[in-house]
Short mmCIF file of C-alpha atoms (C1' of nucleotides) in Angstrom, two decimals:
data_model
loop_
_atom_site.label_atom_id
_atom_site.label_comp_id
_atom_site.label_asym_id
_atom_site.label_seq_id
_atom_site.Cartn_x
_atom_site.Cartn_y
_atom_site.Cartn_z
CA UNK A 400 -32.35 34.67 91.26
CA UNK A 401 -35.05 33.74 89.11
CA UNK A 402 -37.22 36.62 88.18
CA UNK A 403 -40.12 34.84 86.75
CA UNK A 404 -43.07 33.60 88.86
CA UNK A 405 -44.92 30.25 88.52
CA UNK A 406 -48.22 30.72 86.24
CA UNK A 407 -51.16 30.97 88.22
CA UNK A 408 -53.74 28.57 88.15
CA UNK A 409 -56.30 30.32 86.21
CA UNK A 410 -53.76 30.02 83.04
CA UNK A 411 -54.46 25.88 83.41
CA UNK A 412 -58.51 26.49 83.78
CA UNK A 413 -58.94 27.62 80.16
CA UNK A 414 -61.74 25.44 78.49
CA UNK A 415 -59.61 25.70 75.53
CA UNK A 416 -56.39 23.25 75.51
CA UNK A 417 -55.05 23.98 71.76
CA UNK A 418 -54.78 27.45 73.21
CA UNK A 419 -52.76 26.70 75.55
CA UNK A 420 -50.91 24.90 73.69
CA UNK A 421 -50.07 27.82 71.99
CA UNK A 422 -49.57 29.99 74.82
CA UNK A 423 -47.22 27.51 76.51
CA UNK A 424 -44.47 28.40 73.56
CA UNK A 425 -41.69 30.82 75.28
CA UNK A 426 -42.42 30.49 79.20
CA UNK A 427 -39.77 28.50 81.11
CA UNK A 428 -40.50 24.71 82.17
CA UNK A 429 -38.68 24.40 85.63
CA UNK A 430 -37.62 21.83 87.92
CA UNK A 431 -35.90 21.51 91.61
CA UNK A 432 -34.43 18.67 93.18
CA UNK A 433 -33.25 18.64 96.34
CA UNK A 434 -32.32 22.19 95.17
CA UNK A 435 -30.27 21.62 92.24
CA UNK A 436 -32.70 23.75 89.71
CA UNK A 437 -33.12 23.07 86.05
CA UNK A 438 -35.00 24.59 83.43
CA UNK A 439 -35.70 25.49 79.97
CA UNK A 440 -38.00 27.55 77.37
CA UNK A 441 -40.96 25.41 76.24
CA UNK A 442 -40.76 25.46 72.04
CA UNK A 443 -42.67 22.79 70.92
CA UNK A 444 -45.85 21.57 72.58
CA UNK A 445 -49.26 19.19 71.45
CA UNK A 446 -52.58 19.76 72.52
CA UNK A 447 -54.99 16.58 73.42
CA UNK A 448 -58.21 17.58 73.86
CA UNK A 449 -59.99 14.98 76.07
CA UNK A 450 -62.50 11.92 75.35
CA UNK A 451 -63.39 13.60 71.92
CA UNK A 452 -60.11 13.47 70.68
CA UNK A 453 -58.98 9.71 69.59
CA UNK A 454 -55.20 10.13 69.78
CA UNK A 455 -55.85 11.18 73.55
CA UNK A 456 -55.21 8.97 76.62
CA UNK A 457 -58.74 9.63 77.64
CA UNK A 458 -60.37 9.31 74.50
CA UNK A 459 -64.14 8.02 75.08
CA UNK A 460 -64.01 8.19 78.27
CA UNK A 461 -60.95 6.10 79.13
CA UNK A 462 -59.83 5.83 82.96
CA UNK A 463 -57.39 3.64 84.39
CA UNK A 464 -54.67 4.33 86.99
CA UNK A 465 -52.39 5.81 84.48
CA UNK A 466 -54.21 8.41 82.51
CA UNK A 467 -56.35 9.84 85.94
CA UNK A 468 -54.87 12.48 86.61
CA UNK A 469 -55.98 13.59 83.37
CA UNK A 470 -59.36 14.53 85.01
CA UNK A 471 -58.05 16.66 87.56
CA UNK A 472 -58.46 20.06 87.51
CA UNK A 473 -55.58 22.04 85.84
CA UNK A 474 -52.39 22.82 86.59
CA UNK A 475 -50.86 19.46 87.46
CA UNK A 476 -47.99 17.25 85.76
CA UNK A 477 -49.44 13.79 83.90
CA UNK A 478 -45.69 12.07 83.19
CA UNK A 479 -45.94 8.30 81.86
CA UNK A 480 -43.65 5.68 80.78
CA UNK A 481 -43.55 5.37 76.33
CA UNK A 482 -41.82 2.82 74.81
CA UNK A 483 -40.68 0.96 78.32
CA UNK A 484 -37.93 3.76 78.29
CA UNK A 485 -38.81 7.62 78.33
CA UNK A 486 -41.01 9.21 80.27
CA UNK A 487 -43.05 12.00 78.90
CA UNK A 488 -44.46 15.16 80.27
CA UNK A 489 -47.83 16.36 79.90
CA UNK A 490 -49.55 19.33 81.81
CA UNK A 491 -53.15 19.04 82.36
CA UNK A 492 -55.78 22.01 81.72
CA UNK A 493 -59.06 22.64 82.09
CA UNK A 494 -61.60 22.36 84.89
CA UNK A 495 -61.76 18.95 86.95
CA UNK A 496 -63.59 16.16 85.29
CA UNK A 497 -62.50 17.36 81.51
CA UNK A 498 -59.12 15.29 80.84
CA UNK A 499 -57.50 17.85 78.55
CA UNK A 500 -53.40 18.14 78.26
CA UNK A 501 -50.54 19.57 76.50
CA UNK A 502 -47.69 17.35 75.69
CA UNK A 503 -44.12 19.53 76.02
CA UNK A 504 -42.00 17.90 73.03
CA UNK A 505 -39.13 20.02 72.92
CA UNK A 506 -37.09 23.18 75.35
CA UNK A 507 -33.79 24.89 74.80
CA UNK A 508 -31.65 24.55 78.04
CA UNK A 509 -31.98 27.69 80.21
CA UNK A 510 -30.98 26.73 84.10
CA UNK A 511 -28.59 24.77 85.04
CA UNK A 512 -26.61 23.58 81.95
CA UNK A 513 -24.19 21.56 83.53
CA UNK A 514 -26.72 18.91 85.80
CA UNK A 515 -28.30 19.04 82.15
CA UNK A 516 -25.20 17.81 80.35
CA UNK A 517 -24.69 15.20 83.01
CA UNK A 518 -28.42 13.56 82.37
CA UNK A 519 -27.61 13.81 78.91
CA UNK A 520 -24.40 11.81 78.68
CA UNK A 521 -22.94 14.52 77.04
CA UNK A 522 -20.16 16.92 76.98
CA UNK A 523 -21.52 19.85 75.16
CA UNK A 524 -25.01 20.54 74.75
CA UNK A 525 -26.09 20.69 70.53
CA UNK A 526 -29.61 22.92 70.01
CA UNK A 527 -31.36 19.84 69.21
CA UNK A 528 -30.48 18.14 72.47
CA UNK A 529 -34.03 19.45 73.75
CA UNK A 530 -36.11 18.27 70.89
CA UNK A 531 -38.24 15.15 71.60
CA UNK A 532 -40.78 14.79 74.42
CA UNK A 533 -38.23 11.79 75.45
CA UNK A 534 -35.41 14.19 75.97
CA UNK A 535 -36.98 17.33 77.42
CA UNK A 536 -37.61 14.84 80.85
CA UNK A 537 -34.61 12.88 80.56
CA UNK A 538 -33.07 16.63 80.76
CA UNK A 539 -35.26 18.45 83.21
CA UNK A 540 -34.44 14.80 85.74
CA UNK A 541 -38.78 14.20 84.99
CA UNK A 542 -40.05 10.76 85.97
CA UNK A 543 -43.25 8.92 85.58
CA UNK A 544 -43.36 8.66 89.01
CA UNK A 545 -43.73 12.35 89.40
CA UNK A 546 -47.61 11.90 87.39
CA UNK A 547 -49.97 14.30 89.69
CA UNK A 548 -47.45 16.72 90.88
CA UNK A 549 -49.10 19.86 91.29
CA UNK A 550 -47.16 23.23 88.87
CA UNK A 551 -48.53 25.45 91.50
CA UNK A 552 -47.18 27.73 93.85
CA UNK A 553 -44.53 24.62 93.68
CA UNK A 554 -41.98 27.64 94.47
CA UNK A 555 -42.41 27.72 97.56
CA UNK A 556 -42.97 25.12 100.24
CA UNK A 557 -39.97 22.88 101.32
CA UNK A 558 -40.41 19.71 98.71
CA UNK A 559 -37.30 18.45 97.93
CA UNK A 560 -39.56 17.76 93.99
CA UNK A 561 -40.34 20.77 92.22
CA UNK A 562 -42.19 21.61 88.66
CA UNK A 563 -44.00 24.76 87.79
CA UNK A 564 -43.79 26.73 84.91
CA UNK A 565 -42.52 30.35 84.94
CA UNK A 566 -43.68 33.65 81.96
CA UNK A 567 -40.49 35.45 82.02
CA UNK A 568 -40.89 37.01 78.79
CA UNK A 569 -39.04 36.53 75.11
CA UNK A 570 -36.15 34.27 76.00
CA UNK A 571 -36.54 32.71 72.69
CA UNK A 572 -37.90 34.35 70.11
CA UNK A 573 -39.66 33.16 67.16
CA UNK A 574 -42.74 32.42 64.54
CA UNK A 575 -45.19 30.28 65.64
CA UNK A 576 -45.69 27.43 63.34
CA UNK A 577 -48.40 24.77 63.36
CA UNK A 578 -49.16 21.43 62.31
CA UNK A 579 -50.26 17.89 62.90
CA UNK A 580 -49.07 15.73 65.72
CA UNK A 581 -46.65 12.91 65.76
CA UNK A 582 -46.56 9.82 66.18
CA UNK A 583 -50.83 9.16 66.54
CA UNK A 584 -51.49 7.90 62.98
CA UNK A 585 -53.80 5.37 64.94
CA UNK A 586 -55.68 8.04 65.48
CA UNK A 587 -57.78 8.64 62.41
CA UNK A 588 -58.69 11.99 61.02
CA UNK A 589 -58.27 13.39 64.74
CA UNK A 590 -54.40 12.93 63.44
CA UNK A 591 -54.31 15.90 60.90
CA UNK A 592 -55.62 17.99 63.36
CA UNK A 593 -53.33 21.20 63.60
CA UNK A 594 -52.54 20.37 66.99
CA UNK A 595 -48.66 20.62 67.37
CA UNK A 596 -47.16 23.98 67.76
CA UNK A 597 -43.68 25.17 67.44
CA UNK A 598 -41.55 27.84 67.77
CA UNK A 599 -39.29 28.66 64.33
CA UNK A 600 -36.68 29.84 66.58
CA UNK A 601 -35.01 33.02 65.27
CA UNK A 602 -33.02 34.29 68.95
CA UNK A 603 -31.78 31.66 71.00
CA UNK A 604 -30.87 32.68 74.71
"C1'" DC B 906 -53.15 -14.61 82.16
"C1'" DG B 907 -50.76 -13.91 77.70
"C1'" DG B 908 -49.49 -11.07 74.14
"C1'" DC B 909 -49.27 -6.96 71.67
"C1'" DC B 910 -47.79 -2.28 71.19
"C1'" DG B 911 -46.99 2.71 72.17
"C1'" DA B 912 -47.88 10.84 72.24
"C1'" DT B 913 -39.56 7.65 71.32
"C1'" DC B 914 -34.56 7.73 70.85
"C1'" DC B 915 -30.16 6.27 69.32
"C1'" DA B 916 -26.74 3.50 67.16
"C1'" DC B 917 -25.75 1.57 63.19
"C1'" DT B 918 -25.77 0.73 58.07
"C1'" DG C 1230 -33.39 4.74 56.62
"C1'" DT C 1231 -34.01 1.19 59.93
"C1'" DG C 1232 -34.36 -1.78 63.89
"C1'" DG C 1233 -33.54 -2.76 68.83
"C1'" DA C 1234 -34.25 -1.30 73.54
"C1'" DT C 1235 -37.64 -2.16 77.31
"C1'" DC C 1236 -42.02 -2.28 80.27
"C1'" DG C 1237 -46.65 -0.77 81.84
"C1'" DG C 1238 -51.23 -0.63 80.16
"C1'" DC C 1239 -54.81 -2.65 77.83
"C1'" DC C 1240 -57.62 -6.06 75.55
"C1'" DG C 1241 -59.16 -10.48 74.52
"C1'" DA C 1242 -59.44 -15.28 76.05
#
DNA sequence: CGGCCGATCCACT
DNA sequence: GTGGATCGGCCGA
């Protein structure tokens, strides 16, 4: 039913986050909930490269209970709480002990339009109704409470709570444009860093 | 223990 | 363009 297979856990090892970042753009974010599935194609993502990086969770260092699954080895979900309100996704990369992640700010609805429109509010679904870290959980039914979830081999198994992450080619197609990240202007010259990437979408699904 | 504020969104002007 | 919502984490006292 759905051709794709979950990205191994090699893809979440590389050392280098902004690059995965980059090769995030197109595969398919996916979710299952007590079998009702969800999903859509990752456009827009941010890299945060660890205790080097100020705008980062874990910037020198930093561990508390929130940010600690940050330091796990790749290939899990970090999801916190922003503004008392939306919870936002993260997947973390890189080996264990180096809290690198990439921050999914915006899909386009694949899977499951209609449990989508329903966790929207909405009626019809507008292309910009993915756009905004916020909105890709509030779509895909992602909680803060699912921080630590492992995205592998999540496909199988019998967990009612699913997340992995699926390559099934050029659903979307588009340049790849990139730029600074949003929202971090705390963050010093670490917030012109070409960090965000996007995809200029020219095919929609 | 108190207070400030954030990797945001939406309604409203 | 702007401000309110809403709450856990973090820092300073």
């Amino acid at each position: 039913m759905f051709p794709g297979k979950p990205l191994e856990q090699s893809f979440y090892l590389n050392s280098d986050v902004v690059e995965v970042a980059r090769l995030l753009l197109g595969k398919v974010l996916m979710t299952s909930f007590k079998g009702w599935i969800t999903s859509g194609v990752i456009v827009e993502t941010e890299a945060y490269a660890g205790i080097t990086d100020k705008a980062s969770h874990a910037y020198g260092g930093r561990l508390t209970k929130r940010n600690e699954v940050m330091y796990k080895a790749g290939g899990i979900a970090y999801v916190y709480l922003c503004y008392g309100i939306h919870s936002l996704f993260n997947v973390v990369t890189n080996v264990s002990g180096i809290p690198h992640a990439v921050l999914v700010r915006g899909i386009v609805p694949v899977d499951g339009l209609e449990l989508m429109l329903e966790r929207a509010g909405k009626v019809k679904l507008h292309p910009a109704d993915g756009i905004g870290p916020g909105k890709v959980a509030k779509l895909l039914g992602i909680h803060y409470s699912h921080s630590g979830l492992s995205l592998i081999g999540s496909i199988e198994g019998n967990s009612d709570t699913k997340i992995w992450i699926e390559d099934r080619g050029d659903l979307v197609e588009g340049n790849i444009v990139a730029g600074k990240r949003i929202g971090v202007d705390y963050a010093g010259e670490d917030a012109l860093l070409p960090y965000r990437f996007r995809l200029d979408i020219k095919k929609a699904p």
